[in-house]
PDB file of N, CA and C in Angstrom:
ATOM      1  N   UNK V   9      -5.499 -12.138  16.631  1.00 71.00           N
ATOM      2  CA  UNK V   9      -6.236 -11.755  15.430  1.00 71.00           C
ATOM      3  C   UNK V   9      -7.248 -12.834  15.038  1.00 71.00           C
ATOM      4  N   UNK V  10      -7.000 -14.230  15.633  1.00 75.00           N
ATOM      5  CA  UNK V  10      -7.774 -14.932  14.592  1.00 75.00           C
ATOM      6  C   UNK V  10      -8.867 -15.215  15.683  1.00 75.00           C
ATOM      7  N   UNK V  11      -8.651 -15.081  17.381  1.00 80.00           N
ATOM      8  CA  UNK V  11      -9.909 -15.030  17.724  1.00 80.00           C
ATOM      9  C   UNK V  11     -10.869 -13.915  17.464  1.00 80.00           C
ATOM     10  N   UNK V  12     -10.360 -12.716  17.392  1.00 82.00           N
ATOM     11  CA  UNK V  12     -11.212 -11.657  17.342  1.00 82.00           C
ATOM     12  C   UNK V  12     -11.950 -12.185  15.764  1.00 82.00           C
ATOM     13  N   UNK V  13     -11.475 -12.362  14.893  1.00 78.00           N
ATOM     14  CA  UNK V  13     -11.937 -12.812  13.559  1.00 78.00           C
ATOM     15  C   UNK V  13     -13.461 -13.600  13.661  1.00 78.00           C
ATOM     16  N   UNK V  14     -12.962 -14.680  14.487  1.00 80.00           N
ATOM     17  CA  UNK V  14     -14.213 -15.590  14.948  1.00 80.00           C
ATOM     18  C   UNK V  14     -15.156 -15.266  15.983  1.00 80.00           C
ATOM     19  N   UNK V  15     -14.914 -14.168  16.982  1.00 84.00           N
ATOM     20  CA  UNK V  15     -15.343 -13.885  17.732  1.00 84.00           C
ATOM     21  C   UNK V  15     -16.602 -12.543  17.273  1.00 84.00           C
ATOM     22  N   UNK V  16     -16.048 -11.942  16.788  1.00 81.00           N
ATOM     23  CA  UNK V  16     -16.787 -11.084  15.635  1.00 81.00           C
ATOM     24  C   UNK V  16     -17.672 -11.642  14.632  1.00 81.00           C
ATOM     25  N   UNK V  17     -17.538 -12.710  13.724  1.00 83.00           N
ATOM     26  CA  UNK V  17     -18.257 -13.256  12.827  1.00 83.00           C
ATOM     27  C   UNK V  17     -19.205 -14.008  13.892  1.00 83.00           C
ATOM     28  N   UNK V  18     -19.427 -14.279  14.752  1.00 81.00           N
ATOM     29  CA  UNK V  18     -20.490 -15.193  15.670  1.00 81.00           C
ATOM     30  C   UNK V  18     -21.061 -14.307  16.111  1.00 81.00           C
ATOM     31  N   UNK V  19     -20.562 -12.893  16.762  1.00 80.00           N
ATOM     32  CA  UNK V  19     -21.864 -11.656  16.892  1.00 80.00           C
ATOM     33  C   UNK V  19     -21.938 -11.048  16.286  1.00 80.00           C
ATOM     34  N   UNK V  20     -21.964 -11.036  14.589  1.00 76.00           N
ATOM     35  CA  UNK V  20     -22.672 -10.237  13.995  1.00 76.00           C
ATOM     36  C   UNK V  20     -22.052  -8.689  13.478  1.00 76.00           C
ATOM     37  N   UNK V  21     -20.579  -8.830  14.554  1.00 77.00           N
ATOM     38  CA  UNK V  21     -20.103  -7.458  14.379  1.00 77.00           C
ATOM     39  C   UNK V  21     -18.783  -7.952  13.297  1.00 77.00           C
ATOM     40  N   UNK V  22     -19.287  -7.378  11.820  1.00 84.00           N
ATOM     41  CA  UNK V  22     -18.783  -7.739  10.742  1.00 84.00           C
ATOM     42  C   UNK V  22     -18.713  -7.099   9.545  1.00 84.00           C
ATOM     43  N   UNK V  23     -18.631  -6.831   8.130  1.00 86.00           N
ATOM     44  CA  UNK V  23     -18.679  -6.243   7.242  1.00 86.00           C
ATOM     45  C   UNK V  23     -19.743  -6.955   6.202  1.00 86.00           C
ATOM     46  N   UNK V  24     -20.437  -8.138   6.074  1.00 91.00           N
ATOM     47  CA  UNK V  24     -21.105  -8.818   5.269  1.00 91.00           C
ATOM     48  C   UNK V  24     -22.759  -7.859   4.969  1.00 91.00           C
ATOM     49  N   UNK V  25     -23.199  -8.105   3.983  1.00 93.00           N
ATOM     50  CA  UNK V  25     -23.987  -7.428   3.499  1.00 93.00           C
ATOM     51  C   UNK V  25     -25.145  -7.141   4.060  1.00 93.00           C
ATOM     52  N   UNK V  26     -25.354  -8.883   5.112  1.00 92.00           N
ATOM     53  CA  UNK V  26     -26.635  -8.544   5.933  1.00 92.00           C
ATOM     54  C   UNK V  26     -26.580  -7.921   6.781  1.00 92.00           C
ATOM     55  N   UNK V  27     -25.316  -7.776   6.793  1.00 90.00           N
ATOM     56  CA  UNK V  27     -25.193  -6.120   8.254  1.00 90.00           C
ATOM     57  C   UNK V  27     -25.343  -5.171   7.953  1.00 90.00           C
ATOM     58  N   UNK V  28     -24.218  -4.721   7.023  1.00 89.00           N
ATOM     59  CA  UNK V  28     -24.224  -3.789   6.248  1.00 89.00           C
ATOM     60  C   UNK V  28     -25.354  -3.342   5.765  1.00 89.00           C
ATOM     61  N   UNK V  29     -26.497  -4.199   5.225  1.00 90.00           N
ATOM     62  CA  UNK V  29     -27.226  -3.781   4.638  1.00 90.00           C
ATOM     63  C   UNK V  29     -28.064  -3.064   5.666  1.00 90.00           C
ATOM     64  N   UNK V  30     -28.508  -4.206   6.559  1.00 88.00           N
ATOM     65  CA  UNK V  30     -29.522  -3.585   7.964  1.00 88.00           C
ATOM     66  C   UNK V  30     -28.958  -2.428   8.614  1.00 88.00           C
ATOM     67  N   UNK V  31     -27.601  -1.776   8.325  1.00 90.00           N
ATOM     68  CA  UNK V  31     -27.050  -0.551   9.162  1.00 90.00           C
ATOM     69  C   UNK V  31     -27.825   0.772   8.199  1.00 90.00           C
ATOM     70  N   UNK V  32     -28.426   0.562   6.594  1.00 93.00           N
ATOM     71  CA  UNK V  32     -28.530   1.095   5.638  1.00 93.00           C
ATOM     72  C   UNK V  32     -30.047   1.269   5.128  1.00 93.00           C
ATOM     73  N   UNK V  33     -30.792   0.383   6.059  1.00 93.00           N
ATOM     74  CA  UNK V  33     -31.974   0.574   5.463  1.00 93.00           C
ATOM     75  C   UNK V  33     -31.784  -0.673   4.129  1.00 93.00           C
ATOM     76  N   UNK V  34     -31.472  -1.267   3.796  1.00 94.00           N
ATOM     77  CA  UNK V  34     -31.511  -1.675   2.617  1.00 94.00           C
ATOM     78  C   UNK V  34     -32.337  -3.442   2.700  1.00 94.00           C
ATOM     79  N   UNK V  35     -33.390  -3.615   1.905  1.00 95.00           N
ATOM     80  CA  UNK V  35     -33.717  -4.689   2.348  1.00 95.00           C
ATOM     81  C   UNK V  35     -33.158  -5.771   2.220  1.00 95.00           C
ATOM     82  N   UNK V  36     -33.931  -7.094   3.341  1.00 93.00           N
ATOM     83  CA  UNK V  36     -32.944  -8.181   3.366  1.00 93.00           C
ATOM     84  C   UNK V  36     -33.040  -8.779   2.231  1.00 93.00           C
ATOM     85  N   UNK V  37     -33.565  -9.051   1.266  1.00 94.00           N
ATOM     86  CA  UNK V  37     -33.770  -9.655   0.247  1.00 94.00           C
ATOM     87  C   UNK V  37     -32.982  -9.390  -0.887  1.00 94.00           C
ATOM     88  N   UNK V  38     -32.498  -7.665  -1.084  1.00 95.00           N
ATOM     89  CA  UNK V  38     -31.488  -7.086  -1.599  1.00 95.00           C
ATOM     90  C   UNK V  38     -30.049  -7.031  -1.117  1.00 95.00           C
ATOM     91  N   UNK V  39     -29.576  -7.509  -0.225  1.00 95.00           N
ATOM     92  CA  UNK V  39     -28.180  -7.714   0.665  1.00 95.00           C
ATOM     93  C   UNK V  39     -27.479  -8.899  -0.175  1.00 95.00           C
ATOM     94  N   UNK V  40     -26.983  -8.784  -1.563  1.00 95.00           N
ATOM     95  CA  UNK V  40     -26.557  -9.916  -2.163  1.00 95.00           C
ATOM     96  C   UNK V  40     -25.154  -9.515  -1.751  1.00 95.00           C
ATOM     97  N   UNK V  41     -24.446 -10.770  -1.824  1.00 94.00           N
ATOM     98  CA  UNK V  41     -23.276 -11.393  -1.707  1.00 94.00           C
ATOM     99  C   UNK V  41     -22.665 -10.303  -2.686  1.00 94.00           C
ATOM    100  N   UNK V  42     -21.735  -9.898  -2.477  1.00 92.00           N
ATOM    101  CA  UNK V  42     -20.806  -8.902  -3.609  1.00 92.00           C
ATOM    102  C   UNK V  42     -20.190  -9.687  -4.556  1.00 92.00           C
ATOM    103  N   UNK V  43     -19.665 -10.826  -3.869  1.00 92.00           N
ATOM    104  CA  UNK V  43     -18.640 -11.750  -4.080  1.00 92.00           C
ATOM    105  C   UNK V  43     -19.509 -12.641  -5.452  1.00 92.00           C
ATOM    106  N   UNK V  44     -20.512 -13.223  -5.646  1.00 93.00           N
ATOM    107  CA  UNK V  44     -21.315 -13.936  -6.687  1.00 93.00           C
ATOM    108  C   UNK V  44     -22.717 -13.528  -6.878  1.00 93.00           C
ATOM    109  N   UNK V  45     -22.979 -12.437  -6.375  1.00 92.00           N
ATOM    110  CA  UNK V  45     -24.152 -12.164  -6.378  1.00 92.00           C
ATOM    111  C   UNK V  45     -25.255 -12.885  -6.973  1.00 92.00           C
ATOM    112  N   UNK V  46     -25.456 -13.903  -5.885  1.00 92.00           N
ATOM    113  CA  UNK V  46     -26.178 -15.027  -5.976  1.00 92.00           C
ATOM    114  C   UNK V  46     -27.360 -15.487  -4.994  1.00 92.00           C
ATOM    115  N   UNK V  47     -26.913 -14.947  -3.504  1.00 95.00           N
ATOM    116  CA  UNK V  47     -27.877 -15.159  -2.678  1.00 95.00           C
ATOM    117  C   UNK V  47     -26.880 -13.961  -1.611  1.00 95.00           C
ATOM    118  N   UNK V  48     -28.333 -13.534  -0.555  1.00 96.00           N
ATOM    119  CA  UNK V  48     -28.076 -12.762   0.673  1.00 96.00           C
ATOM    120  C   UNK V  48     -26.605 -13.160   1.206  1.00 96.00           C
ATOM    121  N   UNK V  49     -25.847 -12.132   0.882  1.00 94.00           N
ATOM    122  CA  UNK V  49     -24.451 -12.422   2.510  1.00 94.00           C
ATOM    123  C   UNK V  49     -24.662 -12.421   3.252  1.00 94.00           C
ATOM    124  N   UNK V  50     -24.961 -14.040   4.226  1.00 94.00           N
ATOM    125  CA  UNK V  50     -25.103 -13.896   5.578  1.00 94.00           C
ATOM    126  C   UNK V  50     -24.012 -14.804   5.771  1.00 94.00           C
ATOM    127  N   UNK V  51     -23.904 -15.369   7.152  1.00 93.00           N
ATOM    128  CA  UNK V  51     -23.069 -16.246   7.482  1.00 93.00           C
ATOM    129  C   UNK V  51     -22.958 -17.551   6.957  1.00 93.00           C
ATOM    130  N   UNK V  52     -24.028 -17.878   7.339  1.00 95.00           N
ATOM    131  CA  UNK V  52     -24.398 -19.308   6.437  1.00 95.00           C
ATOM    132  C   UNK V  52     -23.954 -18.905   5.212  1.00 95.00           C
ATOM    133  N   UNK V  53     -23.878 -18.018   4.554  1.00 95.00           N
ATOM    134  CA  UNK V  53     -23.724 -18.204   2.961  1.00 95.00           C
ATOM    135  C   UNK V  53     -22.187 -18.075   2.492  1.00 95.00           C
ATOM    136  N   UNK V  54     -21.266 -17.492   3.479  1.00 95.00           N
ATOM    137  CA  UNK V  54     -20.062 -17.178   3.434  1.00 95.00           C
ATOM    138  C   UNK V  54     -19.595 -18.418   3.609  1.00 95.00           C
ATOM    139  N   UNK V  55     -20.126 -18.916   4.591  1.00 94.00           N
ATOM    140  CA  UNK V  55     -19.722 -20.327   5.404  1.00 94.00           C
ATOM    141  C   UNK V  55     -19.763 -21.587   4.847  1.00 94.00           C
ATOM    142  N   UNK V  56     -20.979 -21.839   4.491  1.00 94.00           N
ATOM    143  CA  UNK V  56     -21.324 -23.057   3.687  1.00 94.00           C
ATOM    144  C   UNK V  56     -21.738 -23.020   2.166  1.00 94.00           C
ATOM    145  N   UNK V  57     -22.105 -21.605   1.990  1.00 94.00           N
ATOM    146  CA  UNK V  57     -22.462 -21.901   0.074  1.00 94.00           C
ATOM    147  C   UNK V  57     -21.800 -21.045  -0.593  1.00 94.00           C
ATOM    148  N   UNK V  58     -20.801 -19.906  -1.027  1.00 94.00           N
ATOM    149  CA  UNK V  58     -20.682 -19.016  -1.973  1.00 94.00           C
ATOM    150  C   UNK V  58     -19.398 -20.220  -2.463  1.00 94.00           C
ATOM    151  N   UNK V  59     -19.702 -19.936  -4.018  1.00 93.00           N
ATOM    152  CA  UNK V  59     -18.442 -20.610  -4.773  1.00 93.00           C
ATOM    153  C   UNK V  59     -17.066 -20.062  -4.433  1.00 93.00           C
ATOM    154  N   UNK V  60     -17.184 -18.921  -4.307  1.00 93.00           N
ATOM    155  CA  UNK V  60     -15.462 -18.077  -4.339  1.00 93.00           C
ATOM    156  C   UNK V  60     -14.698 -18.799  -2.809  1.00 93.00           C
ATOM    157  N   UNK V  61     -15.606 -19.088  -2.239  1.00 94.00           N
ATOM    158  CA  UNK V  61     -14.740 -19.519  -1.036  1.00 94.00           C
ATOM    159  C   UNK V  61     -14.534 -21.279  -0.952  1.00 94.00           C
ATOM    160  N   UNK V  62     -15.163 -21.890  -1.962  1.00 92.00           N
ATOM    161  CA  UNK V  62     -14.931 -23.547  -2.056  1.00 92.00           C
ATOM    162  C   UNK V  62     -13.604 -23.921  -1.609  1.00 92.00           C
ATOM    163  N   UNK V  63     -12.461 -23.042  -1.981  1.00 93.00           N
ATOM    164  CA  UNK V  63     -11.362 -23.982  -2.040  1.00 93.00           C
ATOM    165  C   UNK V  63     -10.894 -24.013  -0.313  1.00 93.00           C
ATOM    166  N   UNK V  64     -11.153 -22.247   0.256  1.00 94.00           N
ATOM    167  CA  UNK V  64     -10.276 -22.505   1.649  1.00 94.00           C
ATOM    168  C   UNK V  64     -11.432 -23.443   2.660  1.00 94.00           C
ATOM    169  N   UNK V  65     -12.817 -23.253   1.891  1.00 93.00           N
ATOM    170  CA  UNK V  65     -13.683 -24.209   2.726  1.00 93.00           C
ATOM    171  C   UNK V  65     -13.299 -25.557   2.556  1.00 93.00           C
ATOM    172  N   UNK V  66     -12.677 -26.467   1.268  1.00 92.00           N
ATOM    173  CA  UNK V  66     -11.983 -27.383   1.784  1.00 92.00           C
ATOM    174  C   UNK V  66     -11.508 -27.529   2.308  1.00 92.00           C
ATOM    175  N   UNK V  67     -10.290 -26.684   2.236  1.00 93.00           N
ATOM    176  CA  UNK V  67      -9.152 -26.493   3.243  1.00 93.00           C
ATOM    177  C   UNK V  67      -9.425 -26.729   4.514  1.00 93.00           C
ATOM    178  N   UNK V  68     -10.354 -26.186   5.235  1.00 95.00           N
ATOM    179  CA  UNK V  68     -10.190 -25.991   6.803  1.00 95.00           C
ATOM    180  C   UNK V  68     -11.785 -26.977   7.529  1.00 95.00           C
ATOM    181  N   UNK V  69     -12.955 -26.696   6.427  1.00 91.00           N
ATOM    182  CA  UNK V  69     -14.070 -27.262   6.761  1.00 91.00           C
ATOM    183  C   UNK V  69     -14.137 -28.769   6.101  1.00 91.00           C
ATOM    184  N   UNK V  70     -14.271 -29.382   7.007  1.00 81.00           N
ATOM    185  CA  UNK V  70     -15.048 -30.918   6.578  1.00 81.00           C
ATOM    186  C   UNK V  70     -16.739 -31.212   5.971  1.00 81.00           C
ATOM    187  N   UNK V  71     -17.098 -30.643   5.643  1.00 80.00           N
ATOM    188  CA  UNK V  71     -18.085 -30.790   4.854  1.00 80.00           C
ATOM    189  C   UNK V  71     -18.496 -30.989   3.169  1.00 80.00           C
ATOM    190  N   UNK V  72     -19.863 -31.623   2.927  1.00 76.00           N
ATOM    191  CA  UNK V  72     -19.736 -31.916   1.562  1.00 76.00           C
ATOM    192  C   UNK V  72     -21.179 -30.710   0.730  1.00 76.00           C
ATOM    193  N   UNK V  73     -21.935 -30.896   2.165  1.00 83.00           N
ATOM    194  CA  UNK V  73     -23.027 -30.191   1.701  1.00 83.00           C
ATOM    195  C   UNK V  73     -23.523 -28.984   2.285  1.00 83.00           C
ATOM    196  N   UNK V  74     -24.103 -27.980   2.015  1.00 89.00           N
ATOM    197  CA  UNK V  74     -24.531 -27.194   3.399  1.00 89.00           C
ATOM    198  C   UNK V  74     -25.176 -27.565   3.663  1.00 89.00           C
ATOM    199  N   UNK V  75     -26.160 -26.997   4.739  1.00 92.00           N
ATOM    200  CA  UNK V  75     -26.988 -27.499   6.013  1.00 92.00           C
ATOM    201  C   UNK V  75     -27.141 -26.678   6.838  1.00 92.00           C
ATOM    202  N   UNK V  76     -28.138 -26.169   7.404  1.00 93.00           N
ATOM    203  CA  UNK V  76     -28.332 -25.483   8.412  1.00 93.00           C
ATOM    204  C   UNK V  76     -28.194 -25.732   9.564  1.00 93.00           C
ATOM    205  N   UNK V  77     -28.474 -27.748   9.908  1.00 93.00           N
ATOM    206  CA  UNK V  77     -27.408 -28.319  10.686  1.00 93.00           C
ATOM    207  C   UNK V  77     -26.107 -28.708  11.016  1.00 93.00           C
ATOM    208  N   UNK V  78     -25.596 -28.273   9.639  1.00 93.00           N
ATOM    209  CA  UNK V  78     -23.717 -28.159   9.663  1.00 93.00           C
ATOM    210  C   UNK V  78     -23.592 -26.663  10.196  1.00 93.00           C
ATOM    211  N   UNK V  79     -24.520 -26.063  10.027  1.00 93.00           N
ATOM    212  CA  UNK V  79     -23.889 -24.306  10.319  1.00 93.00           C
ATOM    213  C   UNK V  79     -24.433 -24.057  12.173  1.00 93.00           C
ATOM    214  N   UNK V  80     -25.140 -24.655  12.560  1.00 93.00           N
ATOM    215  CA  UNK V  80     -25.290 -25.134  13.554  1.00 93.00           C
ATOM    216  C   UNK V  80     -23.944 -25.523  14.821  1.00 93.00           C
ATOM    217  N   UNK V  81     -23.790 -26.909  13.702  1.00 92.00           N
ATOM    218  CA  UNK V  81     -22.831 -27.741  14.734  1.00 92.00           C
ATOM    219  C   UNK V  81     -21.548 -26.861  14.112  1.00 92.00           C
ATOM    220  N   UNK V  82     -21.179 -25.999  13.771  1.00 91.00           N
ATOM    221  CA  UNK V  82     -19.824 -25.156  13.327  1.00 91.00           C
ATOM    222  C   UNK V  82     -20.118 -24.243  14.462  1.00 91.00           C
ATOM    223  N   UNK V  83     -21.259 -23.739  14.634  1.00 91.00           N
ATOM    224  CA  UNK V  83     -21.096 -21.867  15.341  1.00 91.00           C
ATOM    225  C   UNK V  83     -20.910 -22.587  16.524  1.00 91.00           C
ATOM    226  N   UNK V  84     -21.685 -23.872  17.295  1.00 93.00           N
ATOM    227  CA  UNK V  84     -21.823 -23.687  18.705  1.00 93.00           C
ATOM    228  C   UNK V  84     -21.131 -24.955  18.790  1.00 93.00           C
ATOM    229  N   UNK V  85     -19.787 -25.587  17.887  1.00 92.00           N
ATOM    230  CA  UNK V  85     -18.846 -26.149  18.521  1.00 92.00           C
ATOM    231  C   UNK V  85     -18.272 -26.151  19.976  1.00 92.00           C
ATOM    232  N   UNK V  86     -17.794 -27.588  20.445  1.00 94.00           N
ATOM    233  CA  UNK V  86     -16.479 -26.883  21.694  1.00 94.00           C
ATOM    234  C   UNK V  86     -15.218 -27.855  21.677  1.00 94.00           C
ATOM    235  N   UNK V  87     -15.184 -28.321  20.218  1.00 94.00           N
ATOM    236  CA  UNK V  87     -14.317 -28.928  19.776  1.00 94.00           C
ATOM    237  C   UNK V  87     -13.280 -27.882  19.259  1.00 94.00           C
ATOM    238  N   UNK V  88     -12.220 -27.818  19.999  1.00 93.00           N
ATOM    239  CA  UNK V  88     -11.333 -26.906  19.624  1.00 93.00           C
ATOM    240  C   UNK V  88     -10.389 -27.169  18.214  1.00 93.00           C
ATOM    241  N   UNK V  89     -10.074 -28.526  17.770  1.00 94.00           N
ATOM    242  CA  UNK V  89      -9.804 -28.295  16.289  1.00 94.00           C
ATOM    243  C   UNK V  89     -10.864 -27.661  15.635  1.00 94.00           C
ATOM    244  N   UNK V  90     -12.291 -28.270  15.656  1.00 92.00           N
ATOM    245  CA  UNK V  90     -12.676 -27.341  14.508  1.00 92.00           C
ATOM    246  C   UNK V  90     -13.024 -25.737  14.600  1.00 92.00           C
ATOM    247  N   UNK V  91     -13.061 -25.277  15.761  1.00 93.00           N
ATOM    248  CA  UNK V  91     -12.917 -24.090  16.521  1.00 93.00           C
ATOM    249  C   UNK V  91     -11.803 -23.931  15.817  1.00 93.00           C
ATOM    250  N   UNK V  92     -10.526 -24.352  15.999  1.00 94.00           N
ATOM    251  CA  UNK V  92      -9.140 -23.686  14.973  1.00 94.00           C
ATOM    252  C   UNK V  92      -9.617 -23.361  13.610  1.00 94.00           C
ATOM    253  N   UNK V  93     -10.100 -24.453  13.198  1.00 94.00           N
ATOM    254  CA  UNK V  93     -10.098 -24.698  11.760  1.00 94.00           C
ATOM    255  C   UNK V  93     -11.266 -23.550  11.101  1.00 94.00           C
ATOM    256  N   UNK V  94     -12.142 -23.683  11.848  1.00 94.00           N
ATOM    257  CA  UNK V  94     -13.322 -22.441  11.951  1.00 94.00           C
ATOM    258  C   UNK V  94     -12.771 -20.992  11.865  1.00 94.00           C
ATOM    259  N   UNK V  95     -11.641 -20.532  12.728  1.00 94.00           N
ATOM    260  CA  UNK V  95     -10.968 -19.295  12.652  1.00 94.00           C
ATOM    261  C   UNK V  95     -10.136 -19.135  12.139  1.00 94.00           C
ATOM    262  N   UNK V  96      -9.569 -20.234  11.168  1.00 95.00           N
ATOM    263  CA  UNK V  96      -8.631 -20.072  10.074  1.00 95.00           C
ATOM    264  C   UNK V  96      -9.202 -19.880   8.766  1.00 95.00           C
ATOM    265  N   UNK V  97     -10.757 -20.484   8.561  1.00 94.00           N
ATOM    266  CA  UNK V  97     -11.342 -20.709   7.573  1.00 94.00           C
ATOM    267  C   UNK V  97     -12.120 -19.205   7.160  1.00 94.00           C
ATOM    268  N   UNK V  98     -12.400 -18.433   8.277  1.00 93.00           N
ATOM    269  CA  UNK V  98     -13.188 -16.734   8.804  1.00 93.00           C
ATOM    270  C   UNK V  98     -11.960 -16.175   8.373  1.00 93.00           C
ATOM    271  N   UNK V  99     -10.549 -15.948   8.937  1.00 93.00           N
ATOM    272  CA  UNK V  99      -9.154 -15.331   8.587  1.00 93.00           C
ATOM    273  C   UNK V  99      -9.058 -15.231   7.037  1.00 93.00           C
ATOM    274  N   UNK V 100      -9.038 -16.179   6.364  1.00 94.00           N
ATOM    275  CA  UNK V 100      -8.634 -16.647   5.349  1.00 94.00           C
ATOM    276  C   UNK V 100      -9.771 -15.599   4.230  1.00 94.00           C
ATOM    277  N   UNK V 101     -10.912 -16.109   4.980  1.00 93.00           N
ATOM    278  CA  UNK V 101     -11.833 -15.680   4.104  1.00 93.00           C
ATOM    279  C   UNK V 101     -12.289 -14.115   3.913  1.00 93.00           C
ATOM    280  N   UNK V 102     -11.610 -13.656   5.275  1.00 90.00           N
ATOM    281  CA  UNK V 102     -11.899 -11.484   5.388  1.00 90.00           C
ATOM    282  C   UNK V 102     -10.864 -11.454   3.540  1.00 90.00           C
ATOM    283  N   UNK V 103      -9.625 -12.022   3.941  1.00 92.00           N
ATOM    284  CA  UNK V 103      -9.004 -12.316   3.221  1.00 92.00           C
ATOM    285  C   UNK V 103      -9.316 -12.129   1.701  1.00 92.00           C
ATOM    286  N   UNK V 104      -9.516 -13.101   1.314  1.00 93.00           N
ATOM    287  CA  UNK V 104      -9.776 -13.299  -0.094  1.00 93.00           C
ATOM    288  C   UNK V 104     -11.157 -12.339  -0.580  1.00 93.00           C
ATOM    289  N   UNK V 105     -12.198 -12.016   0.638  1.00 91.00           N
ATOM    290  CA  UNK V 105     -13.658 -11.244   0.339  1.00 91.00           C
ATOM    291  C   UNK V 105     -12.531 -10.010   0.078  1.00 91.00           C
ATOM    292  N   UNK V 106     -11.443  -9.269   0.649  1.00 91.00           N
ATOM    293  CA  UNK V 106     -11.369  -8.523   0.954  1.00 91.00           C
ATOM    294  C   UNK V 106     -10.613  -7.919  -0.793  1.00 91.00           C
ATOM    295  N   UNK V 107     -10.130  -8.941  -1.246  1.00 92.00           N
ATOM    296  CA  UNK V 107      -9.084  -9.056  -2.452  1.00 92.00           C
ATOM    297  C   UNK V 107     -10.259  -9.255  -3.520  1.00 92.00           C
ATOM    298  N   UNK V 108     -11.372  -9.855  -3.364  1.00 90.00           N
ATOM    299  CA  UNK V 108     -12.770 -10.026  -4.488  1.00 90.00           C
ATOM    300  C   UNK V 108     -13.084  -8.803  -4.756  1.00 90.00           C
ATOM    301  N   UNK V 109     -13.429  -8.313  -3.551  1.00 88.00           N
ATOM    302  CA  UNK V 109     -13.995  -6.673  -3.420  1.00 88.00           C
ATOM    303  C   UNK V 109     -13.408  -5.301  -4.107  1.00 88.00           C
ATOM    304  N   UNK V 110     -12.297  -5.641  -3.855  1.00 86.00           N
ATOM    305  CA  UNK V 110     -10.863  -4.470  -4.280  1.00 86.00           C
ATOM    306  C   UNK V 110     -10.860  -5.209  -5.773  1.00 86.00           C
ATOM    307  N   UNK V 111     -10.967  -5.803  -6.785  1.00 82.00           N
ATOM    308  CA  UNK V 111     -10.994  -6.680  -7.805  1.00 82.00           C
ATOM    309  C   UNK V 111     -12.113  -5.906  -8.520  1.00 82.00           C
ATOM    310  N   UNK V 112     -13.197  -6.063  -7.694  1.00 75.00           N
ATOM    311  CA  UNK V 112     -14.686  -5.393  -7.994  1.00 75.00           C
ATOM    312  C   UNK V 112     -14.868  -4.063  -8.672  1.00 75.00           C
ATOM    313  N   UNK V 113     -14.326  -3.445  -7.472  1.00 71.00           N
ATOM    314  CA  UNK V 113     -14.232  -2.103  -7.752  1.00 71.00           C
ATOM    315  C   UNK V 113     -13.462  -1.271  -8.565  1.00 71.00           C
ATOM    316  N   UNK V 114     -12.120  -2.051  -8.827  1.00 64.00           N
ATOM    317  CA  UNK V 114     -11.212  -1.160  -9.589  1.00 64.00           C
ATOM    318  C   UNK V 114     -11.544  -1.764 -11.493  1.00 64.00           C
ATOM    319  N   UNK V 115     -12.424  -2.737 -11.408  1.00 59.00           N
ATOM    320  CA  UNK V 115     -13.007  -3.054 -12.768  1.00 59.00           C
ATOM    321  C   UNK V 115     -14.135  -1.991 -13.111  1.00 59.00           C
TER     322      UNK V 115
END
């Protein structure tokens, strides 16, 4: 489960908005984050910036800032801890998007 998790979030085959949205016609500029609707759900934004996910991104990611060179050296790792830590941090996070969402809707 937790490779397919990571293996999926690196091609794109996923549920986040910038997919979603592009399956929909919907523009990229309009594909906000469900979760803080703050900026586009893309990877990078799941990954390195939405607030709701700060805590398991401590948890598993070593970082202080984003970066497009931290999101970089994360996707095309071959360091297998952070490769773990990377597919625990994606697991975690279907996770909690998945519990934000269901939160969302029944408000």
């Amino acid at each position: 489960m937790i490779r397919k998790c990571f293996t999926c979030f690196r091609l794109g085959s996923h549920r986040l908005e910038i997919e979603l949205g592009r399956l929909t016609c919907i523009a990229r500029e309009s594909r906000l984050c469900k979760v803080c609707n703050i900026n586009v759900e893309t990877e990078y934004h799941v990954l390195l910036c939405c607030l709701k996910y700060s805590n398991i991104r401590s948890k598993y990611l070593n970082t202080a800032w984003p970066s497009i060179n931290k999101f970089v050296s994360f996707m095309s790792s071959k360091n297998v801890k952070v490769l773990n830590n990377l597919s625990k941090f994606i697991l975690e996070l279907h996770i909690v998007r998945k519990l934000a969402l269901h939160q969302i809707t029944v408000l």
